[in-house]
Amino acid sequence: MVKQPVTVNGVVRWRDVGLAEIAPEEKKERKMVVLRHEIGDVLRDVRQRQGRTLREVSHNARVSLGYLSEVERGQKEASSELLSSICSALDVPLSAMLREVSDRVAVAEGVSVPDTVPQEFSQRYGRDLTEELGIELSGSH
């Protein structure tokens, strides 16, 4: 940091210049992202969209109800094997779940990530926007 003399009403004072002026602009407070919270939120959202209970998913995933509940609430770190089992029970590819987690983390970090999901993948596992738009434009529901 560099100091520069500044005269105010005949009194000389030293003012910091250089990096001190740039630092506050570059230094932005970012929300700390806890990955287990984001994973839990996505798993809960998927399960609830399917209208399924914790009990049903925990049975199909062969994991205890309490542990699955803790994973969904972000209280436990799930192993890759456990995440794979839960995703299988939800009939959702692990990659799709992780993609949604990644998108949420990017939003929390203020990062813009372009959509790079191949159309075949989104048609098979997600929404087909072309088809949905075609239905809306034709007026049939």
PDB file of C-alpha atoms in Angstrom:
ATOM      1  CA  MET A   1       0.000   0.000   0.000  1.00  0.00           C
ATOM      2  CA  VAL A   2       1.243   3.483  -0.838  1.00  0.00           C
ATOM      3  CA  LYS A   3       0.699   6.603   1.300  1.00  0.00           C
ATOM      4  CA  GLN A   4       0.159   9.975  -0.339  1.00  0.00           C
ATOM      5  CA  PRO A   5       0.129  13.394   1.402  1.00  0.00           C
ATOM      6  CA  VAL A   6      -3.197  15.224   1.300  1.00  0.00           C
ATOM      7  CA  THR A   7      -3.651  18.776   2.575  1.00  0.00           C
ATOM      8  CA  VAL A   8      -6.994  19.616   4.198  1.00  0.00           C
ATOM      9  CA  ASN A   9      -7.393  23.141   5.665  1.00  0.00           C
ATOM     10  CA  GLY A  10      -3.631  23.543   5.843  1.00  0.00           C
ATOM     11  CA  VAL A  11      -3.156  20.237   7.690  1.00  0.00           C
ATOM     12  CA  VAL A  12      -1.182  17.534   5.918  1.00  0.00           C
ATOM     13  CA  ARG A  13      -2.527  14.021   6.319  1.00  0.00           C
ATOM     14  CA  TRP A  14      -1.421  10.785   4.747  1.00  0.00           C
ATOM     15  CA  ARG A  15      -3.889   8.850   2.690  1.00  0.00           C
ATOM     16  CA  ASP A  16      -3.595   5.250   1.521  1.00  0.00           C
ATOM     17  CA  VAL A  17      -3.765   4.965  -2.267  1.00  0.00           C
ATOM     18  CA  GLY A  18      -3.381   2.161  -4.726  1.00  0.00           C
ATOM     19  CA  LEU A  19      -4.526  -1.276  -3.656  1.00  0.00           C
ATOM     20  CA  ALA A  20      -6.725   0.013  -0.833  1.00  0.00           C
ATOM     21  CA  GLU A  21      -9.060   1.695  -3.320  1.00  0.00           C
ATOM     22  CA  ILE A  22      -9.358  -1.397  -5.511  1.00  0.00           C
ATOM     23  CA  ALA A  23      -9.712  -4.030  -2.800  1.00  0.00           C
ATOM     24  CA  PRO A  24     -13.236  -3.158  -1.518  1.00  0.00           C
ATOM     25  CA  GLU A  25     -14.684  -3.360  -5.050  1.00  0.00           C
ATOM     26  CA  GLU A  26     -13.090  -6.731  -5.809  1.00  0.00           C
ATOM     27  CA  LYS A  27     -13.829  -8.178  -2.396  1.00  0.00           C
ATOM     28  CA  LYS A  28     -17.467  -9.255  -2.479  1.00  0.00           C
ATOM     29  CA  GLU A  29     -19.074 -11.259   0.273  1.00  0.00           C
ATOM     30  CA  ARG A  30     -20.110 -14.636  -1.056  1.00  0.00           C
ATOM     31  CA  LYS A  31     -22.541 -16.912   0.644  1.00  0.00           C
ATOM     32  CA  MET A  32     -20.728 -19.963   1.937  1.00  0.00           C
ATOM     33  CA  VAL A  33     -22.117 -22.975   0.139  1.00  0.00           C
ATOM     34  CA  VAL A  34     -22.315 -26.232   2.066  1.00  0.00           C
ATOM     35  CA  LEU A  35     -22.444 -29.016  -0.487  1.00  0.00           C
ATOM     36  CA  ARG A  36     -24.324 -31.458   1.749  1.00  0.00           C
ATOM     37  CA  HIS A  37     -27.117 -28.868   2.167  1.00  0.00           C
ATOM     38  CA  GLU A  38     -27.474 -28.422  -1.590  1.00  0.00           C
ATOM     39  CA  ILE A  39     -27.432 -32.190  -2.213  1.00  0.00           C
ATOM     40  CA  GLY A  40     -30.054 -32.725   0.478  1.00  0.00           C
ATOM     41  CA  ASP A  41     -32.272 -29.975  -0.925  1.00  0.00           C
ATOM     42  CA  VAL A  42     -32.111 -31.438  -4.434  1.00  0.00           C
ATOM     43  CA  LEU A  43     -32.854 -34.980  -3.226  1.00  0.00           C
ATOM     44  CA  ARG A  44     -35.820 -33.735  -1.176  1.00  0.00           C
ATOM     45  CA  ASP A  45     -37.128 -31.662  -4.098  1.00  0.00           C
ATOM     46  CA  VAL A  46     -36.937 -34.648  -6.465  1.00  0.00           C
ATOM     47  CA  ARG A  47     -38.664 -36.950  -3.971  1.00  0.00           C
ATOM     48  CA  GLN A  48     -41.439 -34.455  -3.264  1.00  0.00           C
ATOM     49  CA  ARG A  49     -42.002 -33.734  -6.970  1.00  0.00           C
ATOM     50  CA  GLN A  50     -42.558 -37.470  -7.393  1.00  0.00           C
ATOM     51  CA  GLY A  51     -45.017 -37.467  -4.492  1.00  0.00           C
ATOM     52  CA  ARG A  52     -43.034 -40.132  -2.662  1.00  0.00           C
ATOM     53  CA  THR A  53     -42.458 -40.574   1.054  1.00  0.00           C
ATOM     54  CA  LEU A  54     -39.160 -40.839   2.900  1.00  0.00           C
ATOM     55  CA  ARG A  55     -40.177 -44.324   3.973  1.00  0.00           C
ATOM     56  CA  GLU A  56     -40.733 -45.515   0.408  1.00  0.00           C
ATOM     57  CA  VAL A  57     -37.455 -44.083  -0.909  1.00  0.00           C
ATOM     58  CA  SER A  58     -35.435 -45.301   2.077  1.00  0.00           C
ATOM     59  CA  HIS A  59     -36.833 -48.822   1.583  1.00  0.00           C
ATOM     60  CA  ASN A  60     -36.012 -48.825  -2.146  1.00  0.00           C
ATOM     61  CA  ALA A  61     -32.543 -47.346  -1.544  1.00  0.00           C
ATOM     62  CA  ARG A  62     -31.867 -49.809   1.301  1.00  0.00           C
ATOM     63  CA  VAL A  63     -30.929 -47.030   3.706  1.00  0.00           C
ATOM     64  CA  SER A  64     -32.481 -46.269   7.079  1.00  0.00           C
ATOM     65  CA  LEU A  65     -35.294 -43.750   7.162  1.00  0.00           C
ATOM     66  CA  GLY A  66     -33.477 -41.660   9.779  1.00  0.00           C
ATOM     67  CA  TYR A  67     -30.264 -41.530   7.789  1.00  0.00           C
ATOM     68  CA  LEU A  68     -32.055 -40.528   4.569  1.00  0.00           C
ATOM     69  CA  SER A  69     -33.856 -37.813   6.520  1.00  0.00           C
ATOM     70  CA  GLU A  70     -30.518 -36.506   7.830  1.00  0.00           C
ATOM     71  CA  VAL A  71     -29.055 -36.515   4.309  1.00  0.00           C
ATOM     72  CA  GLU A  72     -32.045 -34.548   2.988  1.00  0.00           C
ATOM     73  CA  ARG A  73     -31.699 -32.011   5.814  1.00  0.00           C
ATOM     74  CA  GLY A  74     -27.981 -31.612   5.072  1.00  0.00           C
ATOM     75  CA  GLN A  75     -26.923 -33.015   8.425  1.00  0.00           C
ATOM     76  CA  LYS A  76     -24.987 -35.998   7.026  1.00  0.00           C
ATOM     77  CA  GLU A  77     -22.443 -36.273   4.225  1.00  0.00           C
ATOM     78  CA  ALA A  78     -23.602 -39.048   1.919  1.00  0.00           C
ATOM     79  CA  SER A  79     -21.020 -41.305   0.286  1.00  0.00           C
ATOM     80  CA  SER A  80     -21.007 -41.653  -3.493  1.00  0.00           C
ATOM     81  CA  GLU A  81     -22.378 -45.192  -3.092  1.00  0.00           C
ATOM     82  CA  LEU A  82     -25.251 -43.962  -0.950  1.00  0.00           C
ATOM     83  CA  LEU A  83     -26.033 -41.105  -3.361  1.00  0.00           C
ATOM     84  CA  SER A  84     -26.060 -43.586  -6.221  1.00  0.00           C
ATOM     85  CA  SER A  85     -28.455 -45.848  -4.321  1.00  0.00           C
ATOM     86  CA  ILE A  86     -30.793 -42.959  -3.466  1.00  0.00           C
ATOM     87  CA  CYS A  87     -30.774 -41.724  -7.060  1.00  0.00           C
ATOM     88  CA  SER A  88     -31.561 -45.237  -8.288  1.00  0.00           C
ATOM     89  CA  ALA A  89     -34.465 -45.436  -5.853  1.00  0.00           C
ATOM     90  CA  LEU A  90     -35.699 -42.088  -7.193  1.00  0.00           C
ATOM     91  CA  ASP A  91     -35.135 -43.276 -10.789  1.00  0.00           C
ATOM     92  CA  VAL A  92     -32.971 -40.214 -11.459  1.00  0.00           C
ATOM     93  CA  PRO A  93     -29.460 -40.407 -12.922  1.00  0.00           C
ATOM     94  CA  LEU A  94     -26.763 -39.428 -10.449  1.00  0.00           C
ATOM     95  CA  SER A  95     -25.366 -37.066 -13.084  1.00  0.00           C
ATOM     96  CA  ALA A  96     -28.707 -35.225 -13.379  1.00  0.00           C
ATOM     97  CA  MET A  97     -28.919 -34.803  -9.607  1.00  0.00           C
ATOM     98  CA  LEU A  98     -25.334 -33.554  -9.442  1.00  0.00           C
ATOM     99  CA  ARG A  99     -25.999 -31.189 -12.345  1.00  0.00           C
ATOM    100  CA  GLU A 100     -28.873 -29.598 -10.437  1.00  0.00           C
ATOM    101  CA  VAL A 101     -26.652 -29.304  -7.354  1.00  0.00           C
ATOM    102  CA  SER A 102     -23.949 -27.716  -9.500  1.00  0.00           C
ATOM    103  CA  ASP A 103     -26.418 -25.206 -10.936  1.00  0.00           C
ATOM    104  CA  ARG A 104     -27.573 -24.221  -7.438  1.00  0.00           C
ATOM    105  CA  VAL A 105     -23.994 -23.783  -6.248  1.00  0.00           C
ATOM    106  CA  ALA A 106     -23.233 -21.625  -9.300  1.00  0.00           C
ATOM    107  CA  VAL A 107     -26.225 -19.402  -8.528  1.00  0.00           C
ATOM    108  CA  ALA A 108     -25.108 -19.049  -4.893  1.00  0.00           C
ATOM    109  CA  GLU A 109     -21.614 -18.098  -6.092  1.00  0.00           C
ATOM    110  CA  GLY A 110     -22.969 -15.658  -8.650  1.00  0.00           C
ATOM    111  CA  VAL A 111     -21.455 -17.599 -11.540  1.00  0.00           C
ATOM    112  CA  SER A 112     -23.219 -17.882 -14.865  1.00  0.00           C
ATOM    113  CA  VAL A 113     -23.006 -21.391 -16.307  1.00  0.00           C
ATOM    114  CA  PRO A 114     -24.238 -21.989 -19.861  1.00  0.00           C
ATOM    115  CA  ASP A 115     -26.655 -24.845 -20.417  1.00  0.00           C
ATOM    116  CA  THR A 116     -24.630 -27.611 -22.015  1.00  0.00           C
ATOM    117  CA  VAL A 117     -26.924 -30.596 -21.520  1.00  0.00           C
ATOM    118  CA  PRO A 118     -27.222 -32.578 -24.751  1.00  0.00           C
ATOM    119  CA  GLN A 119     -30.745 -32.545 -26.183  1.00  0.00           C
ATOM    120  CA  GLU A 120     -30.990 -36.372 -26.095  1.00  0.00           C
ATOM    121  CA  PHE A 121     -30.194 -36.350 -22.372  1.00  0.00           C
ATOM    122  CA  SER A 122     -32.719 -33.647 -21.532  1.00  0.00           C
ATOM    123  CA  GLN A 123     -35.390 -35.388 -23.608  1.00  0.00           C
ATOM    124  CA  ARG A 124     -34.855 -38.686 -21.834  1.00  0.00           C
ATOM    125  CA  TYR A 125     -34.486 -37.442 -18.261  1.00  0.00           C
ATOM    126  CA  GLY A 126     -35.848 -33.923 -18.237  1.00  0.00           C
ATOM    127  CA  ARG A 127     -38.292 -31.715 -19.994  1.00  0.00           C
ATOM    128  CA  ASP A 128     -38.407 -31.445 -23.772  1.00  0.00           C
ATOM    129  CA  LEU A 129     -38.770 -27.687 -24.161  1.00  0.00           C
ATOM    130  CA  THR A 130     -39.263 -27.904 -27.928  1.00  0.00           C
ATOM    131  CA  GLU A 131     -42.266 -30.194 -27.449  1.00  0.00           C
ATOM    132  CA  GLU A 132     -43.664 -28.099 -24.588  1.00  0.00           C
ATOM    133  CA  LEU A 133     -43.330 -24.893 -26.600  1.00  0.00           C
ATOM    134  CA  GLY A 134     -44.978 -26.551 -29.610  1.00  0.00           C
ATOM    135  CA  ILE A 135     -47.995 -27.543 -27.495  1.00  0.00           C
ATOM    136  CA  GLU A 136     -48.271 -24.048 -25.988  1.00  0.00           C
ATOM    137  CA  LEU A 137     -47.976 -22.364 -29.386  1.00  0.00           C
ATOM    138  CA  SER A 138     -50.594 -24.611 -30.985  1.00  0.00           C
ATOM    139  CA  GLY A 139     -53.007 -23.840 -28.137  1.00  0.00           C
ATOM    140  CA  SER A 140     -53.743 -27.460 -27.221  1.00  0.00           C
ATOM    141  CA  HIS A 141     -53.220 -28.452 -23.601  1.00  0.00           C
TER     142      HIS A 141
END
